[in-house]
Short mmCIF file of N, CA and C in Angstrom, two decimals:
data_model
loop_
_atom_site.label_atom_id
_atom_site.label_comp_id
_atom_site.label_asym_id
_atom_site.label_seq_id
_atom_site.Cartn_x
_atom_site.Cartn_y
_atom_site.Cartn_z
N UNK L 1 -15.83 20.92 -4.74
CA UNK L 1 -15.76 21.54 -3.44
C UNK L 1 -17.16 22.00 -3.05
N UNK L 2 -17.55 22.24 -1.91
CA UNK L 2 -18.82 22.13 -1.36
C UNK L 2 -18.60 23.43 -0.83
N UNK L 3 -19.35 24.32 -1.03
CA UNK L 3 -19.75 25.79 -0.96
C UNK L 3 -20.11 26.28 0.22
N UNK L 4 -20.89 24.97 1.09
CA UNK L 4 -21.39 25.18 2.67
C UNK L 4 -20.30 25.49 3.18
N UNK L 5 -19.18 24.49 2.53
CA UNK L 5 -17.86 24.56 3.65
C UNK L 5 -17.32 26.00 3.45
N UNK L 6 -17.22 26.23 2.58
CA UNK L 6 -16.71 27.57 2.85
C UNK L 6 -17.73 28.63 3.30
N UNK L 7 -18.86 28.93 3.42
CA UNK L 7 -19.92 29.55 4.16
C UNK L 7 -19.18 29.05 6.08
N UNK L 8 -18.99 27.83 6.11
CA UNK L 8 -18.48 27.32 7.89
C UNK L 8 -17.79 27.57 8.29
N UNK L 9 -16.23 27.80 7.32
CA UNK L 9 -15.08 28.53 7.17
C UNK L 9 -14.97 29.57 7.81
N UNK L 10 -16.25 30.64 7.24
CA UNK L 10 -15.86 31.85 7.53
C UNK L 10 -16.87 32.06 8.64
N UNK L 11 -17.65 31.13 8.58
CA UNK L 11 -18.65 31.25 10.67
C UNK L 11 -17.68 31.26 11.22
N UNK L 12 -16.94 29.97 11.19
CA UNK L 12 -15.58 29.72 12.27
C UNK L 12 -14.70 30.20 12.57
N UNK L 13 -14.32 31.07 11.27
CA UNK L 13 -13.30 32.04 11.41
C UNK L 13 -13.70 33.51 12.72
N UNK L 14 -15.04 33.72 12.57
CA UNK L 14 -15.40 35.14 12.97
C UNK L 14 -15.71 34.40 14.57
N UNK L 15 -16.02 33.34 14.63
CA UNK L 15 -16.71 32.73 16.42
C UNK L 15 -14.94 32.14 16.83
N UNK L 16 -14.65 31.80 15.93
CA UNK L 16 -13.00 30.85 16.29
C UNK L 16 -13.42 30.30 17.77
N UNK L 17 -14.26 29.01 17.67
CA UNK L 17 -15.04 28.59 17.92
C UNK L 17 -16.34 27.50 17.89
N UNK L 18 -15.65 26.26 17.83
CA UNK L 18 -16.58 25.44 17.22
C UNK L 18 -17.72 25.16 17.46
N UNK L 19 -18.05 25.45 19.35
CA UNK L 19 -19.68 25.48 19.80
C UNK L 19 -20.29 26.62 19.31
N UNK L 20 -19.66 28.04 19.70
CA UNK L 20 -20.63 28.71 18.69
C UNK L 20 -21.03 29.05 17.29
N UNK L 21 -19.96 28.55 16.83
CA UNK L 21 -20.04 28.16 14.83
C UNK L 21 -21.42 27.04 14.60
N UNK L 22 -20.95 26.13 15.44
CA UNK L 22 -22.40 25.17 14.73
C UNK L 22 -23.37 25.74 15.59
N UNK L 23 -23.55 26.06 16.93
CA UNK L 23 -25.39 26.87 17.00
C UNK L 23 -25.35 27.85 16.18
N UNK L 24 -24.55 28.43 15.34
CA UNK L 24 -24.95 29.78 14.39
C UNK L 24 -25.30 28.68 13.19
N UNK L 25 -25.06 27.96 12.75
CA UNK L 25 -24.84 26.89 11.56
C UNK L 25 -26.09 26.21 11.97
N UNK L 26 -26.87 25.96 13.23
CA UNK L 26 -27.72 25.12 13.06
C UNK L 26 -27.12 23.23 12.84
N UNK L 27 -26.08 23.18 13.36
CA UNK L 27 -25.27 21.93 13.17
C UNK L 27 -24.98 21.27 14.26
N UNK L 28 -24.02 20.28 14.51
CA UNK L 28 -23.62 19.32 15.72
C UNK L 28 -22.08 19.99 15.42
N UNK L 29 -21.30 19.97 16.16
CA UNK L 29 -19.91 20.32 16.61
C UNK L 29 -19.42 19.25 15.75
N UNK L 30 -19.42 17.96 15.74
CA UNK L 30 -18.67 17.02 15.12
C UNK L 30 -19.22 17.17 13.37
N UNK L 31 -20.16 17.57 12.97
CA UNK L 31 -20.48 17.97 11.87
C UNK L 31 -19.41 18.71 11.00
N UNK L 32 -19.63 20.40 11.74
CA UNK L 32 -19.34 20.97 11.68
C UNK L 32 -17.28 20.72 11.34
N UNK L 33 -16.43 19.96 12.37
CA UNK L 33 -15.22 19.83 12.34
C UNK L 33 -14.99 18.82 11.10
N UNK L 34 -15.94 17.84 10.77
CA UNK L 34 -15.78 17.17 9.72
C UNK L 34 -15.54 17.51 8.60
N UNK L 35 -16.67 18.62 8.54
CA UNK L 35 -16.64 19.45 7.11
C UNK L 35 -15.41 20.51 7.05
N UNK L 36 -14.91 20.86 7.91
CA UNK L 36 -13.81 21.96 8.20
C UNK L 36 -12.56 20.84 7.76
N UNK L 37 -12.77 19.73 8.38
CA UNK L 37 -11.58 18.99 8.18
C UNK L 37 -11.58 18.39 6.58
N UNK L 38 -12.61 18.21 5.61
CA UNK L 38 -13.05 17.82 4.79
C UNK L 38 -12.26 19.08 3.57
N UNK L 39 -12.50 19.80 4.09
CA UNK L 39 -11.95 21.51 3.34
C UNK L 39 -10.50 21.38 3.35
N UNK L 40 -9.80 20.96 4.31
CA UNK L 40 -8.49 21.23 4.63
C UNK L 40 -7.66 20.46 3.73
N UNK L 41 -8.26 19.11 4.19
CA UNK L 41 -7.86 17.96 3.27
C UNK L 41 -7.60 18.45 1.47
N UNK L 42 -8.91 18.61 1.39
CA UNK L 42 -8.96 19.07 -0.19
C UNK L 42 -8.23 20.50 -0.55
N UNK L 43 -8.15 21.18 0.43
CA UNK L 43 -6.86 22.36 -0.07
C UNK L 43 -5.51 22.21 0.07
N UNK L 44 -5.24 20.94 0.56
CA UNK L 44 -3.98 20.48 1.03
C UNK L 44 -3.33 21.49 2.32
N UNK L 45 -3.93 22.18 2.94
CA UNK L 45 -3.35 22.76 3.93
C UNK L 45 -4.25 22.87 5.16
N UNK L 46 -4.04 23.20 6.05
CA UNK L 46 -4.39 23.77 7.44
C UNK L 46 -4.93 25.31 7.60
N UNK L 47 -6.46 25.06 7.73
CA UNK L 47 -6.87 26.49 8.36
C UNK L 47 -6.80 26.93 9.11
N UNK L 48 -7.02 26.12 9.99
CA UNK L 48 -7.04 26.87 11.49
C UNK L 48 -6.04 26.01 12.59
N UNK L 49 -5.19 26.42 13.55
CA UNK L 49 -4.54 26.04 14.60
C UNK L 49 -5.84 25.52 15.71
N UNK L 50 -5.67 24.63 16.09
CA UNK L 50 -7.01 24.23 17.35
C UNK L 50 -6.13 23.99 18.55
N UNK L 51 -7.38 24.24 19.30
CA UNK L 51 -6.63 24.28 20.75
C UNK L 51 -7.73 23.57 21.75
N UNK L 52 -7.85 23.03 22.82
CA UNK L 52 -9.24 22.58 23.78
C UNK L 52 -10.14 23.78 23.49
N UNK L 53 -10.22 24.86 23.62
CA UNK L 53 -11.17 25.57 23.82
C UNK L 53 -11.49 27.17 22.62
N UNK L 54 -10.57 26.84 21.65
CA UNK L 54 -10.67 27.84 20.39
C UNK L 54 -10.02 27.52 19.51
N UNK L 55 -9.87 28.05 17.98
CA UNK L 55 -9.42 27.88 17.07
C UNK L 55 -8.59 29.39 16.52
N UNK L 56 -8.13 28.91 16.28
CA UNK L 56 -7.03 30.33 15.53
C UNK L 56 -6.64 30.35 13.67
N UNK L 57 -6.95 30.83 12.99
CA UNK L 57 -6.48 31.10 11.77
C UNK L 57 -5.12 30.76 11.70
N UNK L 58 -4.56 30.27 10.33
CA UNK L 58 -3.21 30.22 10.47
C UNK L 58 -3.03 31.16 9.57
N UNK L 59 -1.86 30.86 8.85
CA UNK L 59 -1.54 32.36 8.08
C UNK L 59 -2.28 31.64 6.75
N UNK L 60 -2.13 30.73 6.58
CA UNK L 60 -3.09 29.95 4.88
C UNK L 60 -4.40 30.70 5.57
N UNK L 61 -5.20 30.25 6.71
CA UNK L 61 -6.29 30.73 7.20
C UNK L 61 -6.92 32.30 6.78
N UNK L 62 -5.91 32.71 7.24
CA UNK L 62 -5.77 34.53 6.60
C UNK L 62 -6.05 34.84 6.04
N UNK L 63 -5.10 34.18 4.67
CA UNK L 63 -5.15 34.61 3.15
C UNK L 63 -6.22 34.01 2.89
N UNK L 64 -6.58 33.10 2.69
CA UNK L 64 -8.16 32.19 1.63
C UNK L 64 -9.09 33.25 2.91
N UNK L 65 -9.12 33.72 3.74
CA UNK L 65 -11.09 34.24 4.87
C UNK L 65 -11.47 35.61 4.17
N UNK L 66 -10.69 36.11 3.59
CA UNK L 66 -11.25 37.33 2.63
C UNK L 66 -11.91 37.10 1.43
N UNK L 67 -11.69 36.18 1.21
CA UNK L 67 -12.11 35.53 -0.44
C UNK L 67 -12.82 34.32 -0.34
N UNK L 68 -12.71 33.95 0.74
CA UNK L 68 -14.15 33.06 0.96
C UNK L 68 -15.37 33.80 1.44
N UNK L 69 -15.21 34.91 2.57
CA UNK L 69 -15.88 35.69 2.75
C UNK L 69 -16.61 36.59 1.80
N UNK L 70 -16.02 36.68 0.71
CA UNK L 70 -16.64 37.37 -0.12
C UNK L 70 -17.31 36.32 -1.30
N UNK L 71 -17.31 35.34 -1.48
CA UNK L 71 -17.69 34.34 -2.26
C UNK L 71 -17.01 33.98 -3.61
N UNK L 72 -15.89 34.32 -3.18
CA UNK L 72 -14.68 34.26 -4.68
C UNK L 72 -14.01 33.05 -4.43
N UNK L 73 -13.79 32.43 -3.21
CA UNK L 73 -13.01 31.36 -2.72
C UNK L 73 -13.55 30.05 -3.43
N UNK L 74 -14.45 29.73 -3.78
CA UNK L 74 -14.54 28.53 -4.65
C UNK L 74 -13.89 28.88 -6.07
N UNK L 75 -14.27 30.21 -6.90
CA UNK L 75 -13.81 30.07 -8.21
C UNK L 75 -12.36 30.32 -7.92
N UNK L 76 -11.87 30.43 -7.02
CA UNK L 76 -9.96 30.66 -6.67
C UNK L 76 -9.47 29.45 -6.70
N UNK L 77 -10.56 28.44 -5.73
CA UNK L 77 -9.72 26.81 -5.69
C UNK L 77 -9.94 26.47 -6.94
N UNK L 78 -11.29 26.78 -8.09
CA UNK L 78 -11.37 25.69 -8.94
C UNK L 78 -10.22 26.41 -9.70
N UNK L 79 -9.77 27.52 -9.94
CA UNK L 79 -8.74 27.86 -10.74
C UNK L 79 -7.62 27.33 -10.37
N UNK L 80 -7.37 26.98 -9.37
CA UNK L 80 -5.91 26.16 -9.11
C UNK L 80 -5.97 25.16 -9.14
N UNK L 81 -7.11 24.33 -8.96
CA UNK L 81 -6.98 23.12 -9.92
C UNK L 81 -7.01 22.80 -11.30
N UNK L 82 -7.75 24.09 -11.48
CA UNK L 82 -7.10 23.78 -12.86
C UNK L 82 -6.05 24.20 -13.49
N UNK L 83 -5.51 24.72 -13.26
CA UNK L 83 -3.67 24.90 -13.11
C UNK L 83 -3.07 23.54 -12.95
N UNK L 84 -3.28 23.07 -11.56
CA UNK L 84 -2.98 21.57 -11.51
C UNK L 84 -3.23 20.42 -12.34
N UNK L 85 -4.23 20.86 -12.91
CA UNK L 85 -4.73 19.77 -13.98
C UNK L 85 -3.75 20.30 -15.08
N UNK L 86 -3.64 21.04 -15.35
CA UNK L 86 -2.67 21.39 -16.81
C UNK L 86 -1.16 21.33 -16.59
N UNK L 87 -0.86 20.80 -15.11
CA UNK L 87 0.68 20.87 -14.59
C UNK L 87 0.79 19.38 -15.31
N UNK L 88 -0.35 18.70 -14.67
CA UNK L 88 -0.41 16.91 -15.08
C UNK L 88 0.16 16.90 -16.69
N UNK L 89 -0.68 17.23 -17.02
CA UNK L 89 -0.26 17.30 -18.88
C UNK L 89 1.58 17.70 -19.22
N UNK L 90 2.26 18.32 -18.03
CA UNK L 90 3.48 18.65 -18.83
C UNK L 90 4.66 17.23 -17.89
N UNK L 91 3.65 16.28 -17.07
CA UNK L 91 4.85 15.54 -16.50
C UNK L 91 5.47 14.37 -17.52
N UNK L 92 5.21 13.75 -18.70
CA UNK L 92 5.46 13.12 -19.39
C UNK L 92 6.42 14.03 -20.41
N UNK L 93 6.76 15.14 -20.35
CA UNK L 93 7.46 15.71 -21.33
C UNK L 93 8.99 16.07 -19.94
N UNK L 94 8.36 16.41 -19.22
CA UNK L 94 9.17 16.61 -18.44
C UNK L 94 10.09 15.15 -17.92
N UNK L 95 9.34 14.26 -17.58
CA UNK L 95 10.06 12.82 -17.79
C UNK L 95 11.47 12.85 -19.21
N UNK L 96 10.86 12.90 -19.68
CA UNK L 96 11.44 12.85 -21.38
C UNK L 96 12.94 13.73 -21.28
N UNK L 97 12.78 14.81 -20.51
CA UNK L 97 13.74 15.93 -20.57
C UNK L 97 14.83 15.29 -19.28
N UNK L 98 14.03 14.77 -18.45
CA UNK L 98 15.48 14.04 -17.74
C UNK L 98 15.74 12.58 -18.28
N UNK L 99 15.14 11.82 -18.86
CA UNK L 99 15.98 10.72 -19.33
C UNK L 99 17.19 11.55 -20.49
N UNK L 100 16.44 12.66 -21.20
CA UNK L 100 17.28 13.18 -22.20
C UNK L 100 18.46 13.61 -21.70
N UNK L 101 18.12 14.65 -20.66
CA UNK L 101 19.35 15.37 -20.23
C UNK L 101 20.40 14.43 -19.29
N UNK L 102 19.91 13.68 -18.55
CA UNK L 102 20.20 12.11 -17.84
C UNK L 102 21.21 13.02 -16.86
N UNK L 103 22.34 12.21 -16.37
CA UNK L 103 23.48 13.00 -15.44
C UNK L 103 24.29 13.78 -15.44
N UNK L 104 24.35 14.27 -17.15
CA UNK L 104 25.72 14.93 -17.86
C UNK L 104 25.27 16.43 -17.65
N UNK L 105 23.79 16.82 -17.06
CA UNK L 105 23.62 18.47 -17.39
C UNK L 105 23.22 18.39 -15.79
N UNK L 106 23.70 17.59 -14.75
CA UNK L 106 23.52 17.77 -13.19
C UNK L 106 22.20 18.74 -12.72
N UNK L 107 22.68 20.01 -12.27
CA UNK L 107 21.21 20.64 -11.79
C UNK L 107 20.25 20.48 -12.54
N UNK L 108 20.11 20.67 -13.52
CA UNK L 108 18.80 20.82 -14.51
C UNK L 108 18.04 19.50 -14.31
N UNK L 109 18.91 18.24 -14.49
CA UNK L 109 18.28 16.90 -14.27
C UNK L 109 17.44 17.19 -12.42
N UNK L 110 18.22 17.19 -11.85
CA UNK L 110 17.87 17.32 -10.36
C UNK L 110 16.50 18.63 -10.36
N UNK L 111 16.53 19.72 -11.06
CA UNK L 111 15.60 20.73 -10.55
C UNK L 111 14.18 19.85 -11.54
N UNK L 112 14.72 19.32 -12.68
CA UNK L 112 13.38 18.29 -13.25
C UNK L 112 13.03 17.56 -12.21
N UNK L 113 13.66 16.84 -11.69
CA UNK L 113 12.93 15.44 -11.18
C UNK L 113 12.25 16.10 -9.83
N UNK L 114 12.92 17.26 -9.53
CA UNK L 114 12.29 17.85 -7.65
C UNK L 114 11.08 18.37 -8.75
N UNK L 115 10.50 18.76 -9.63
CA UNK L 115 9.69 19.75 -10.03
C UNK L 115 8.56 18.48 -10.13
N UNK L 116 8.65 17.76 -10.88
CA UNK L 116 7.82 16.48 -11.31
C UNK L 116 7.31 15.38 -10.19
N UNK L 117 8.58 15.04 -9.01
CA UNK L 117 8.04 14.92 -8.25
C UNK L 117 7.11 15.67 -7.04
N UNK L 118 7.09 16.66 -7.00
CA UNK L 118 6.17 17.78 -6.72
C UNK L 118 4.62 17.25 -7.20
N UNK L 119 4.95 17.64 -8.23
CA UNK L 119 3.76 17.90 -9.07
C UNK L 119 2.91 16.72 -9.09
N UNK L 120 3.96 15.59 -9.21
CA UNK L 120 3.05 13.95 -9.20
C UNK L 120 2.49 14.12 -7.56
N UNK L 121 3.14 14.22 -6.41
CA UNK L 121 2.75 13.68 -5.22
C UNK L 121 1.25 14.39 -5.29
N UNK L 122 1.22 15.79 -5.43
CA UNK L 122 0.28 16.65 -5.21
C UNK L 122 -0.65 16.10 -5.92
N UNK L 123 -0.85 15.61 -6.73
CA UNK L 123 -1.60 15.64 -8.18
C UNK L 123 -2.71 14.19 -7.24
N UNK L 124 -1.55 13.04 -7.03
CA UNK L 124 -1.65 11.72 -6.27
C UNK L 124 -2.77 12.13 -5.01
N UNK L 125 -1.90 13.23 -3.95
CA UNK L 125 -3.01 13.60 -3.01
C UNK L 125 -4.08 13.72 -2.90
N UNK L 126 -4.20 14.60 -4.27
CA UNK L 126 -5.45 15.65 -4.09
C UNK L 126 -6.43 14.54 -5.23
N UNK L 127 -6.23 13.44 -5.51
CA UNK L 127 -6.84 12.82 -6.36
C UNK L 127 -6.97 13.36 -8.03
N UNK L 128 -5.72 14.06 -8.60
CA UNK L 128 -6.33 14.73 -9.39
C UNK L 128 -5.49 13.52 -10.83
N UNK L 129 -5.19 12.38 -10.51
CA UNK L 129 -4.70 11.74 -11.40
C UNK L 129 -4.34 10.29 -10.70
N UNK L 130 -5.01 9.03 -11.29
CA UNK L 130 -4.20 7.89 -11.00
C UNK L 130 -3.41 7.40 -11.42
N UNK L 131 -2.93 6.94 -12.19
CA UNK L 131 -1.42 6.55 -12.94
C UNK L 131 -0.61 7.09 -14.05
N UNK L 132 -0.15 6.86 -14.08
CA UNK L 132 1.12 8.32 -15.08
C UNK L 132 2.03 6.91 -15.94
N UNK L 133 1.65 6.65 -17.18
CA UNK L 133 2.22 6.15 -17.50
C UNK L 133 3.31 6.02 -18.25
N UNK L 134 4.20 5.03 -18.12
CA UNK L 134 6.20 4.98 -18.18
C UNK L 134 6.21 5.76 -19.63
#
């Protein structure tokens, strides 16, 4: 994750405002939305609501502008990826537990496979794994 972006984050947050975020940034407007959009992507969520003529925080927006603002917001994402990275490690056991448990223990099979598929899509998204093998 790129550290500027969250330094742009929190310009944008306080101008909510993309012309005056990049003349404070010293940037181009399309710069500037790239890298915002570049952030979003990689947190899997939406910061800000946009509109023709301002931007608005969403409620994800909210929570991460205190802790980016204060410069904690990178070691917060890398900690949840690495959470994510150690989720990866339990989907092959978790596989194992629904072929085991198969149709005869109903919810449990079903709350496995919603949990794993979770965990794979996210994992898939965010690039944090390419193939998971059988």
């Amino acid at each position: 994750m790129n550290t500027e972006y969250l330094k742009e984050f929190v310009v944008l947050a306080e101008t909510k405002n993309f012309w005056e975020a990049s003349d404070r940034l010293y940037m181009n407007q399309s710069t500037l939305s790239k890298h915002i959009k570049s952030l979003e992507n990689e947190l899997g969520i939406n910061l800000f609501l946009r509109t023709t003529r301002r931007v608005e925080l969403t409620n994800y927006g909210q929570t991460f502008l205190p802790y980016f603002a204060s410069g904690l917001g990178n070691g917060i994402v890398n900690m949840i990826s690495a959470a994510i990275r150690q989720l990866v490690l339990l989907i092959p056991c978790l596989w194992f537990l629904i072929k085991t448990l198969g149709s005869t223990h109903g919810w449990y099979a079903f709350w496995i496979a919603e949990t794993v598929a979770c965990i794979y899509s996210y994992c898939i998204s965010h690039k944090l794994l390419k193939n998971i093998s059988q």
